[in-house]
Coordinates of C-alpha atoms in Angstrom, one line a residue:
X1 CA 7.7 16.0 31.6
X2 CA 7.3 13.8 28.6
X3 CA 6.0 15.8 25.9
X4 CA 6.7 12.9 23.6
X5 CA 8.8 15.4 20.8
X6 CA 12.3 14.6 19.8
X7 CA 13.7 18.2 18.8
X8 CA 15.6 17.4 15.7
X9 CA 16.2 19.0 12.5
X10 CA 13.5 18.9 9.6
X11 CA 13.6 15.9 7.6
X12 CA 12.5 17.4 4.0
X13 CA 9.7 15.5 2.4
X14 CA 9.0 14.5 -0.8
X15 CA 6.1 16.3 -1.7
X16 CA 8.4 19.4 -3.4
X17 CA 5.7 21.8 -2.5
X18 CA 7.1 25.2 -1.7
X19 CA 6.2 27.2 1.8
X20 CA 5.1 30.5 1.4
X21 CA 6.7 33.3 3.7
X22 CA 4.8 34.0 6.6
X23 CA 2.9 37.1 7.1
X24 CA 4.6 40.0 8.7
X25 CA 2.8 40.3 12.3
X26 CA 1.9 43.6 11.8
X27 CA 0.6 43.3 8.3
X28 CA -2.9 43.2 7.7
X29 CA -4.6 39.8 7.1
X30 CA -7.0 39.1 4.6
X31 CA -10.3 38.7 6.1
X32 CA -12.0 35.1 5.0
X33 CA -14.2 35.6 2.0
X34 CA -17.7 34.3 2.9
X35 CA -20.0 34.3 -0.3
X36 CA -23.2 36.1 0.5
X37 CA -24.7 37.5 -2.6
X38 CA -25.8 35.8 -5.8
X39 CA -27.0 32.4 -4.4
X40 CA -27.6 30.0 -6.5
X41 CA -29.8 27.0 -5.8
X42 CA -27.9 23.4 -5.2
X43 CA -29.5 22.3 -8.6
X44 CA -28.1 24.5 -10.7
X45 CA -26.8 23.2 -13.9
X46 CA -22.7 23.3 -13.4
X47 CA -20.2 23.0 -16.2
X48 CA -17.4 20.7 -15.3
X49 CA -14.6 22.5 -17.1
X50 CA -11.7 23.5 -15.2
X51 CA -12.7 27.3 -15.7
X52 CA -15.8 27.4 -14.5
X53 CA -15.1 25.2 -11.4
X54 CA -12.4 27.2 -10.0
X55 CA -14.1 31.3 -11.0
X56 CA -16.9 30.7 -8.9
X57 CA -17.1 29.6 -5.0
X58 CA -19.8 27.4 -3.7
X59 CA -22.4 29.4 -2.3
X60 CA -23.9 29.6 1.2
X61 CA -27.3 27.8 0.2
X62 CA -25.2 25.3 -1.6
X63 CA -22.8 24.7 1.4
X64 CA -25.6 24.9 4.3
X65 CA -27.5 22.1 2.0
X66 CA -24.8 19.7 1.7
X67 CA -23.6 20.4 5.5
X68 CA -27.0 19.3 6.6
X69 CA -26.7 16.0 4.8
X70 CA -26.7 13.1 7.8
X71 CA -23.2 11.5 7.5
X72 CA -23.2 7.9 7.6
X73 CA -20.4 5.6 9.7
X74 CA -17.5 5.1 7.1
X75 CA -16.0 1.4 7.2
X76 CA -12.7 0.1 5.9
X77 CA -14.9 -2.3 3.9
X78 CA -16.2 0.7 2.2
X79 CA -13.3 1.4 0.7
X80 CA -12.3 -1.6 -0.5
X81 CA -15.8 -2.4 -2.1
X82 CA -15.0 -1.0 -5.1
X83 CA -11.1 -2.1 -5.3
X84 CA -11.9 -5.8 -5.5
X85 CA -10.4 -7.3 -8.5
X86 CA -10.5 -7.4 -11.4
X87 CA -10.4 -3.7 -11.5
X88 CA -12.6 -2.6 -14.0
X89 CA -13.4 0.7 -15.5
X90 CA -17.0 0.5 -14.2
X91 CA -15.6 -0.1 -10.6
X92 CA -13.4 2.7 -10.9
X93 CA -16.5 5.0 -12.2
X94 CA -18.3 3.3 -9.2
X95 CA -15.5 4.3 -6.8
X96 CA -15.4 7.8 -8.0
X97 CA -19.3 8.2 -7.5
X98 CA -18.7 6.9 -4.3
X99 CA -15.9 9.2 -3.5
X100 CA -17.6 12.6 -4.8
X101 CA -21.1 11.3 -2.3
X102 CA -18.7 11.0 0.7
X103 CA -16.5 14.3 0.1
X104 CA -19.0 16.8 -1.0
X105 CA -21.3 16.5 2.4
X106 CA -18.1 16.6 4.6
X107 CA -16.5 19.5 3.2
X108 CA -19.3 21.3 3.5
X109 CA -19.5 20.6 7.4
X110 CA -15.9 21.6 7.7
X111 CA -16.9 25.0 5.7
X112 CA -19.9 25.8 8.5
X113 CA -17.8 24.5 11.1
X114 CA -15.5 27.2 10.4
X115 CA -17.5 29.7 9.6
X116 CA -19.2 29.6 13.2
X117 CA -16.0 30.0 14.8
X118 CA -15.4 33.8 15.7
X119 CA -14.6 35.9 13.0
X120 CA -11.4 37.1 14.5
X121 CA -10.2 33.4 15.0
X122 CA -10.9 32.6 11.4
X123 CA -9.4 35.8 10.0
X124 CA -6.0 34.6 11.5
X125 CA -3.7 34.0 8.2
X126 CA -3.5 30.5 8.9
X127 CA -7.1 29.3 9.7
X128 CA -8.3 31.9 6.6
X129 CA -5.9 29.7 4.6
X130 CA -7.5 26.3 5.8
X131 CA -11.0 27.8 5.2
X132 CA -10.0 29.0 1.6
X133 CA -8.5 25.4 1.0
X134 CA -12.0 23.7 2.2
X135 CA -13.8 26.2 0.2
X136 CA -11.8 25.7 -2.8
X137 CA -11.8 22.0 -3.1
X138 CA -15.5 22.0 -2.9
X139 CA -15.8 24.6 -5.6
X140 CA -13.7 22.3 -7.5
X141 CA -15.5 19.2 -6.7
X142 CA -19.0 20.4 -7.2
X143 CA -19.3 20.5 -10.9
X144 CA -18.7 16.6 -10.7
X145 CA -21.2 15.8 -7.6
X146 CA -24.0 17.8 -9.5
X147 CA -23.2 15.9 -12.8
X148 CA -25.4 13.1 -12.3
X149 CA -24.3 10.8 -15.2
X150 CA -23.9 7.0 -15.5
X151 CA -20.7 5.8 -14.9
X152 CA -20.7 4.4 -18.6
X153 CA -21.6 8.0 -20.0
X154 CA -18.4 9.8 -18.6
X155 CA -15.7 11.1 -20.3
X156 CA -12.3 9.9 -19.9
X157 CA -10.9 14.0 -19.9
X158 CA -13.6 14.3 -17.0
X159 CA -12.1 11.8 -14.9
X160 CA -8.6 13.2 -15.4
X161 CA -9.6 16.1 -14.3
X162 CA -11.5 15.0 -11.4
X163 CA -8.2 12.8 -10.6
X164 CA -6.8 16.1 -10.4
X165 CA -9.1 17.7 -8.1
X166 CA -8.8 14.9 -5.8
X167 CA -5.1 15.1 -5.5
X168 CA -5.4 18.9 -5.3
X169 CA -7.3 17.9 -2.1
X170 CA -5.0 15.7 -0.9
X171 CA -1.7 17.3 -1.5
X172 CA -2.6 21.2 -0.7
X173 CA -0.1 22.2 1.9
X174 CA -2.9 24.6 3.5
X175 CA -4.4 21.6 4.8
X176 CA -1.3 20.6 7.0
X177 CA -1.3 20.2 10.8
X178 CA 1.2 22.9 11.6
X179 CA -0.9 25.5 9.5
X180 CA -3.7 24.5 11.6
X181 CA -1.3 24.2 14.9
X182 CA 0.1 27.8 14.4
X183 CA -3.3 29.4 13.6
X184 CA -4.8 28.1 17.1
X185 CA -1.7 28.8 18.7
X186 CA -2.2 32.3 17.8
X187 CA -6.1 32.8 18.1
X188 CA -6.9 30.0 20.5
X189 CA -7.1 32.4 23.3
X190 CA -10.6 34.2 21.5
X191 CA -12.1 30.7 22.1
X192 CA -14.5 29.6 24.9
X193 CA -12.8 27.2 27.1
X194 CA -12.8 23.7 25.6
X195 CA -14.3 25.0 22.4
X196 CA -10.9 25.0 20.6
X197 CA -10.4 21.1 21.6
X198 CA -13.9 20.1 20.6
X199 CA -13.2 21.8 16.7
X200 CA -9.8 20.2 17.0
X201 CA -11.3 16.8 17.8
X202 CA -14.1 16.9 15.2
X203 CA -11.6 18.9 12.3
X204 CA -8.9 16.4 12.6
X205 CA -11.1 13.1 12.8
X206 CA -12.8 14.9 9.8
X207 CA -9.6 15.2 8.1
X208 CA -8.4 12.0 8.0
X209 CA -11.4 10.6 6.5
X210 CA -12.0 12.9 3.3
X211 CA -8.0 12.4 2.7
X212 CA -8.4 8.7 3.1
X213 CA -11.7 8.6 0.9
X214 CA -9.6 10.6 -1.8
X215 CA -6.3 8.7 -1.9
X216 CA -8.2 5.5 -1.8
X217 CA -9.8 6.6 -5.1
X218 CA -6.4 8.1 -6.3
X219 CA -4.5 4.5 -5.7
X220 CA -7.3 2.8 -7.2
X221 CA -6.5 4.5 -10.7
X222 CA -2.9 4.3 -10.1
X223 CA -3.2 0.3 -9.5
X224 CA -5.6 0.2 -12.9
X225 CA -3.0 2.1 -14.8
X226 CA -0.4 -0.6 -14.1
X227 CA -2.6 -3.6 -14.4
X228 CA -0.6 -5.4 -17.0
X229 CA 2.3 -5.3 -15.2
X230 CA 3.3 -8.6 -13.8
X231 CA 4.8 -7.0 -10.9
X232 CA 1.7 -5.9 -9.4
X233 CA 0.1 -9.0 -9.8
X234 CA 0.7 -10.5 -6.5
X235 CA 0.2 -7.2 -4.7
X236 CA -1.9 -7.5 -1.6
X237 CA -3.1 -4.1 -1.7
X238 CA -6.6 -2.8 -2.5
X239 CA -6.1 0.8 -2.8
X240 CA -4.3 2.0 0.3
X241 CA -5.2 -1.1 2.3
X242 CA -2.6 -3.8 2.7
X243 CA -4.4 -6.8 3.1
X244 CA -1.6 -8.6 4.5
X245 CA 0.1 -5.8 6.2
X246 CA 2.9 -7.3 8.8
X247 CA 3.3 -4.6 11.9
X248 CA 6.6 -6.0 12.6
X249 CA 7.9 -4.8 9.5
X250 CA 6.2 -1.4 10.1
X251 CA 8.0 -1.1 13.5
X252 CA 11.2 -1.5 12.2
X253 CA 10.8 0.9 9.3
X254 CA 9.5 3.6 12.0
X255 CA 11.9 2.7 14.7
X256 CA 14.9 3.2 12.1
X257 CA 13.5 6.6 11.3
X258 CA 12.7 7.5 14.8
X259 CA 16.5 6.5 15.9
X260 CA 18.2 8.6 13.2
X261 CA 16.4 11.7 14.6
X262 CA 17.2 10.6 18.0
X263 CA 21.0 10.2 17.3
X264 CA 21.0 13.6 15.4
X265 CA 19.4 15.3 18.1
X266 CA 20.8 13.7 21.2
X267 CA 23.8 11.9 19.8
X268 CA 22.8 8.6 21.0
X269 CA 20.3 6.1 19.4
X270 CA 18.2 3.5 21.4
X271 CA 17.4 0.2 20.2
X272 CA 14.1 -1.5 19.7
X273 CA 13.3 -5.2 20.4
X274 CA 10.6 -7.3 19.2
X275 CA 9.4 -9.8 21.4
X276 CA 6.5 -12.3 22.0
X277 CA 5.9 -15.5 20.0
X278 CA 3.5 -14.1 17.5
X279 CA 5.3 -10.8 16.5
X280 CA 6.6 -11.8 13.4
X281 CA 4.1 -13.5 11.9
X282 CA 0.7 -11.4 12.6
X283 CA -0.7 -10.0 9.6
X284 CA -3.6 -7.4 9.5
X285 CA -5.2 -5.6 6.7
X286 CA -5.0 -1.7 7.8
X287 CA -3.9 1.5 6.1
X288 CA -0.1 1.1 6.2
X289 CA 0.4 4.9 6.2
X290 CA -1.5 5.3 9.1
X291 CA 0.2 2.6 11.0
X292 CA 3.4 4.1 10.1
X293 CA 2.2 7.8 11.8
X294 CA 0.9 6.5 14.8
X295 CA 4.2 4.1 15.9
X296 CA 6.2 6.6 15.0
X297 CA 4.7 9.2 17.1
X298 CA 4.6 6.1 20.2
X299 CA 8.4 5.4 19.3
X300 CA 9.2 9.1 19.5
X301 CA 7.8 9.6 23.2
X302 CA 9.5 6.0 24.1
X303 CA 13.0 6.7 22.5
X304 CA 12.9 10.4 24.2
X305 CA 12.1 9.0 27.7
X306 CA 14.7 6.4 27.7
X307 CA 17.3 8.7 26.8
X308 CA 16.3 11.8 29.1
X309 CA 15.9 9.2 31.9
X310 CA 19.5 8.0 31.0
X311 CA 18.0 4.2 30.1
X312 CA 19.4 4.3 26.6
X313 CA 21.1 0.7 27.7
X314 CA 17.5 -0.8 27.9
X315 CA 15.7 -1.1 24.9
X316 CA 12.1 -0.2 24.0
X317 CA 10.2 -3.7 24.0
X318 CA 7.6 -3.7 21.3
X319 CA 5.1 -6.8 21.5
X320 CA 2.4 -7.9 18.6
X321 CA -0.3 -10.2 19.3
X322 CA -3.7 -10.6 18.3
X323 CA -6.4 -9.7 20.7
X324 CA -9.6 -11.5 21.6
X325 CA -12.6 -10.6 19.8
X326 CA -14.6 -7.8 21.2
X327 CA -18.4 -8.4 22.2
X328 CA -20.5 -6.7 19.5
X329 CA -21.8 -2.9 20.0
X330 CA -25.1 -2.2 20.0
X331 CA -26.5 -1.5 16.2
X332 CA -27.0 1.8 15.3
X333 CA -31.0 2.4 14.4
X334 CA -30.4 2.4 10.7
X335 CA -27.6 -0.4 10.4
X336 CA -28.4 -4.2 9.7
X337 CA -27.8 -6.7 12.8
X338 CA -25.1 -8.1 10.1
X339 CA -23.1 -5.3 10.2
X340 CA -22.6 -5.3 14.2
X341 CA -22.1 -8.8 13.8
X342 CA -19.6 -8.4 11.2
X343 CA -17.5 -5.7 13.0
X344 CA -17.3 -7.9 16.1
X345 CA -16.0 -10.6 14.1
X346 CA -13.3 -8.2 12.4
X347 CA -9.9 -9.5 13.8
X348 CA -8.0 -7.3 16.0
X349 CA -4.6 -6.8 17.3
X350 CA -2.7 -5.0 19.9
X351 CA 1.0 -3.6 19.8
X352 CA 2.4 -2.9 22.9
X353 CA 5.1 0.0 23.4
X354 CA 7.3 -0.6 26.5
X355 CA 9.8 1.4 27.5
X356 CA 12.0 1.9 31.1
X357 CA 12.0 5.7 30.6
X358 CA 10.8 7.0 34.1
X359 CA 7.2 6.8 33.4
X360 CA 5.0 9.8 33.3
X361 CA 4.4 12.7 36.0
X362 CA 1.0 12.3 37.7
X363 CA 0.5 15.6 37.6
X364 CA 1.2 15.5 33.5
X365 CA -1.0 12.0 32.7
X366 CA -4.2 13.6 32.6
X367 CA -2.5 16.7 30.0
X368 CA -0.8 13.9 27.6
X369 CA -3.9 14.0 25.2
X370 CA -4.3 17.7 25.1
X371 CA -3.7 19.8 22.0
X372 CA -0.6 21.8 23.4
X373 CA -0.2 25.1 22.4
X374 CA 2.2 26.7 24.6
X375 CA 5.3 24.4 23.8
X376 CA 5.3 26.0 20.4
X377 CA 8.5 28.3 20.0
X378 CA 10.3 30.1 17.4
X379 CA 12.8 27.7 17.6
X380 CA 10.8 24.8 16.9
X381 CA 8.2 25.8 14.9
X382 CA 8.1 24.6 11.2
X383 CA 6.1 25.2 8.6
X384 CA 6.2 21.6 7.2
X385 CA 3.5 21.7 4.7
X386 CA 4.3 18.9 3.0
X387 CA 1.6 16.2 3.8
X388 CA 3.3 13.1 3.7
X389 CA 2.7 11.2 6.4
X390 CA 6.2 10.9 7.6
X391 CA 7.2 14.4 6.4
X392 CA 3.9 15.4 9.0
X393 CA 5.5 13.1 11.5
X394 CA 8.9 15.2 11.4
X395 CA 7.2 18.3 11.2
X396 CA 5.3 17.7 14.8
X397 CA 8.1 18.5 17.0
X398 CA 6.7 21.1 19.8
X399 CA 3.3 21.3 18.1
X400 CA 1.8 19.0 20.5
X401 CA -0.4 17.1 17.9
X402 CA 1.3 13.8 17.5
X403 CA -0.6 12.1 20.5
X404 CA -4.0 13.1 20.0
X405 CA -3.5 12.8 16.2
X406 CA -2.3 9.4 16.8
X407 CA -5.2 8.4 18.9
X408 CA -7.9 10.1 16.2
X409 CA -6.0 7.4 13.8
X410 CA -6.3 4.6 15.9
X411 CA -9.7 5.5 16.8
X412 CA -11.2 6.2 13.4
X413 CA -10.9 2.9 12.2
X414 CA -12.3 1.4 15.1
X415 CA -8.9 0.8 17.3
X416 CA -7.7 2.9 20.0
X417 CA -4.7 3.6 22.1
X418 CA -4.4 3.2 26.2
X419 CA -1.3 3.9 28.2
X420 CA -0.1 2.9 31.7
X421 CA 2.6 4.6 33.5
X422 CA 4.5 3.7 36.4
X423 CA 6.3 7.0 37.7
X424 CA 10.0 6.0 38.2
X425 CA 9.7 2.8 36.0
X426 CA 8.6 3.5 33.0
X427 CA 5.4 3.3 30.4
X428 CA 3.6 0.9 28.3
X429 CA 1.3 1.9 25.3
X430 CA -1.3 -0.3 24.1
X431 CA -2.3 0.4 20.4
X432 CA -5.6 -1.7 19.6
X433 CA -6.2 -2.2 16.0
X434 CA -9.1 -3.3 14.1
X435 CA -8.5 -5.0 10.8
X436 CA -10.8 -7.2 8.7
X437 CA -13.4 -9.8 8.5
X438 CA -12.8 -12.7 6.2
X439 CA -15.0 -12.4 3.0
X440 CA -13.3 -10.6 0.6
X441 CA -11.1 -12.8 -1.9
X442 CA -8.1 -11.1 -3.7
X443 CA -7.1 -13.3 -6.7
X444 CA -3.6 -13.1 -7.6
X445 CA -1.7 -15.7 -10.1
X446 CA 0.2 -17.1 -7.3
X447 CA -1.8 -16.9 -4.1
X448 CA -5.3 -16.8 -3.1
X449 CA -5.8 -14.2 -0.2
X450 CA -9.1 -13.9 1.7
X451 CA -9.8 -10.3 3.4
X452 CA -12.5 -8.0 3.8
X453 CA -12.6 -4.8 6.2
X454 CA -15.0 -3.7 8.9
X455 CA -14.5 -0.5 10.9
X456 CA -17.0 1.9 12.3
X457 CA -15.0 4.9 11.3
X458 CA -16.9 8.2 10.9
X459 CA -15.6 11.0 9.4

């Protein structure tokens, strides 16, 4: 069976976070602290000082009120709107206000969803760790969420502290995929059939959205800090979005990483061949880290397949081409017709990854998108708490989250992944990406790049 996981030594990430030792199996685990007493109204004035914001947890009322707020679809254009050059102080403060408005209800919904799991499930040490991460993140964010000052009135120290809160949300080891996977492996048997999958589908997509919004604002802050550097004047980035991303370059980088893993684990180094007339020149506005994660996972599948099928001499062929525009989807009741038309006009590309690795058994074809808990073992289990995308990729071996998470990344911004397999021959994987409709003009000292972003991703 092609599980798509190369068994390889762990590659240490660059995050530098320590990994707490696992709790002994027979040691009692702390029950998750669900705040029940001392309810405060959500309109209660909060101090923005660090001591106040971290000393008291968000109350049941606050979490409930925020979680009840309707969530609107989040498009890539929403992230780029505040990063158009020139990047002014007002634009940064508007970005911070948008980030708070997006994050608070979404964090509250994740807390609420965890609370609704059976108590024995969320009492698991790893899932309790995830729960407390979201509770701390919301508690730290609430002072800024309730502090409704006009952007011009915000203090510099307050902005710096808010930046540290967002950085903690992104970098916390408690929100890593291995921690979540380990918790559901141990406690998933207490859930009804399908309940774990539904929770993970929703949780992983929400995780993508919250991290993307926070990372975008942090990237805009970092860009503003070096705005006077001549080396940054021709950058094609708006925050974490590269408006002139060349997927061919991403494929080459990812292929080198996966080839190293494969050589270390199998002693052989499969090859990638880029084919197709437009492969090298194709560009798209997209989040490079997302594309790197997806391509790395898909190449891990292909490389392992050709090695185990004895077809290392056959290169894995990657073709990149612009796709025909899709018909406009029906607009949401609250969405203007122009939004649906813009979404339909957004550029699309398709990346095909073809291997001669023998294909996927018909018995396994329906299982490849499932979260695989039974493949965990003590030999491959990895605490992999760093949350850099490359570190996360290397730590997913054996967890069975690579393919479903790759699909979640692709679908979040309006794309998708499809697979065609011929048993005994090989597999074609089609990665569809939705880019950006022309509209945002990024002016530099030497060139003018016209891009914008439209995507229907919901958190």
